[in-house]
């Protein structure tokens, strides 16, 4: 049954953030709702499988990756946006001279398409240097808002604006996003979320830090960062994707995966580090720069930092 008395997303945002940002976050939410519909019926509509092409990361492009990318590009052609940086595009797409640069991962957790939850992530930055990007570093501190959506049941959006984190649930009966968890706070750690199969790839410092951060916790790992981060945020825990011998710089991407999650965690009272410092302080000089991520309950993240930075 619809709870139409709960605040709707655009009403919640209006007056809280500048109008340009209301338009951007509203457009992101509407595109996410469109993608949710496509995901829900993908096996019936020939949207599963690969396009036969590879993306900029040299990974095979799923049909839904391509569909999701188009959907967000269409939605985010807005006057206040200067450029769009997508996981699926080789180069930034320059739009005009607006205030904001939007960095997004249209479909996070691609290995779960058709079998488990996937999601979308966005970070909205200001003060991005003019192209070519690379001379002046950008940091996550330049974000004014960040959000991620998890296309599960329910379909949820976690949104960081004005120093606060709030969670919205998509209501399919009237296609609105309604505020269901105001002022989310990162819960104390209960779960550790990491791909334990990579243990042989970790350095001694990473192995010792993972053990220290996860001692006494229960394990949960889906292979969709957004789903794992949602659990960590709402139920308490720590999500870890450290650097390893196969991904020496880390696997996840700074601008549209790590930094948005970092902003959400910090504004919810948790923490997000690369091992030794906040991910929001890491200089980014390339659109698809990678990094390590340890995010969640502040005490568990601190246990990781202490062990990681201890002398060998
Ligand atoms: P994609 O953007 O290619 O989907 O990669 C990101 C991701 O799927 C995260 O969502 C997830 O946490 C991680 O990769 C899983 O990687 P692994 O399979 O190495 O554990």
mmCIF file of C-alpha atoms and ligand atoms in Angstrom, residues 59 87 105 108-110 195 198 221 223-225 239 241 251-253 257, ligand 1:
data_model
loop_
_atom_site.group_PDB
_atom_site.id
_atom_site.type_symbol
_atom_site.label_atom_id
_atom_site.label_comp_id
_atom_site.label_asym_id
_atom_site.label_seq_id
_atom_site.Cartn_x
_atom_site.Cartn_y
_atom_site.Cartn_z
ATOM 1 C CA UNK A 59 35.502 -5.407 -19.844
ATOM 2 C CA UNK A 87 32.244 4.394 -16.201
ATOM 3 C CA UNK A 105 28.496 4.356 -12.683
ATOM 4 C CA UNK A 108 27.387 -1.233 -10.635
ATOM 5 C CA UNK A 109 27.855 -4.933 -9.958
ATOM 6 C CA UNK A 110 27.548 -6.093 -13.571
ATOM 7 C CA UNK A 195 36.069 -11.018 -1.305
ATOM 8 C CA UNK A 198 41.631 -12.939 -2.784
ATOM 9 C CA UNK A 221 29.636 -10.422 0.271
ATOM 10 C CA UNK A 223 29.870 -8.844 -5.504
ATOM 11 C CA UNK A 224 27.711 -5.691 -5.888
ATOM 12 C CA UNK A 225 29.379 -2.842 -4.032
ATOM 13 C CA UNK A 239 33.045 -3.039 3.280
ATOM 14 C CA UNK A 241 38.063 -3.749 -1.459
ATOM 15 C CA UNK A 251 39.789 -2.207 -8.450
ATOM 16 C CA UNK A 252 37.082 0.359 -7.736
ATOM 17 C CA UNK A 253 37.027 3.750 -9.453
ATOM 18 C CA UNK A 257 32.348 4.585 -6.979
HETATM 19 P P1 LIG B 1 31.774 -3.202 -12.114
HETATM 20 O O1 LIG B 1 31.599 -1.714 -12.081
HETATM 21 O O2 LIG B 1 32.510 -3.698 -13.322
HETATM 22 O O3 LIG B 1 30.488 -3.890 -11.901
HETATM 23 O O4 LIG B 1 32.789 -3.584 -10.906
HETATM 24 C C1 LIG B 1 32.514 -3.143 -9.632
HETATM 25 C C2 LIG B 1 32.177 -4.310 -8.744
HETATM 26 O O5 LIG B 1 31.249 -5.167 -9.352
HETATM 27 C C3 LIG B 1 31.641 -3.874 -7.393
HETATM 28 O O6 LIG B 1 30.280 -3.589 -7.452
HETATM 29 C C4 LIG B 1 31.962 -5.055 -6.516
HETATM 30 O O7 LIG B 1 32.140 -4.716 -5.171
HETATM 31 C C5 LIG B 1 33.257 -5.562 -7.116
HETATM 32 O O8 LIG B 1 33.315 -5.098 -8.455
HETATM 33 C C6 LIG B 1 33.330 -7.059 -7.096
HETATM 34 O O9 LIG B 1 34.580 -7.451 -7.561
HETATM 35 P P2 LIG B 1 35.134 -8.939 -7.315
HETATM 36 O O10 LIG B 1 34.343 -9.820 -8.216
HETATM 37 O O11 LIG B 1 36.573 -8.836 -7.718
HETATM 38 O O12 LIG B 1 34.960 -9.282 -5.860
#
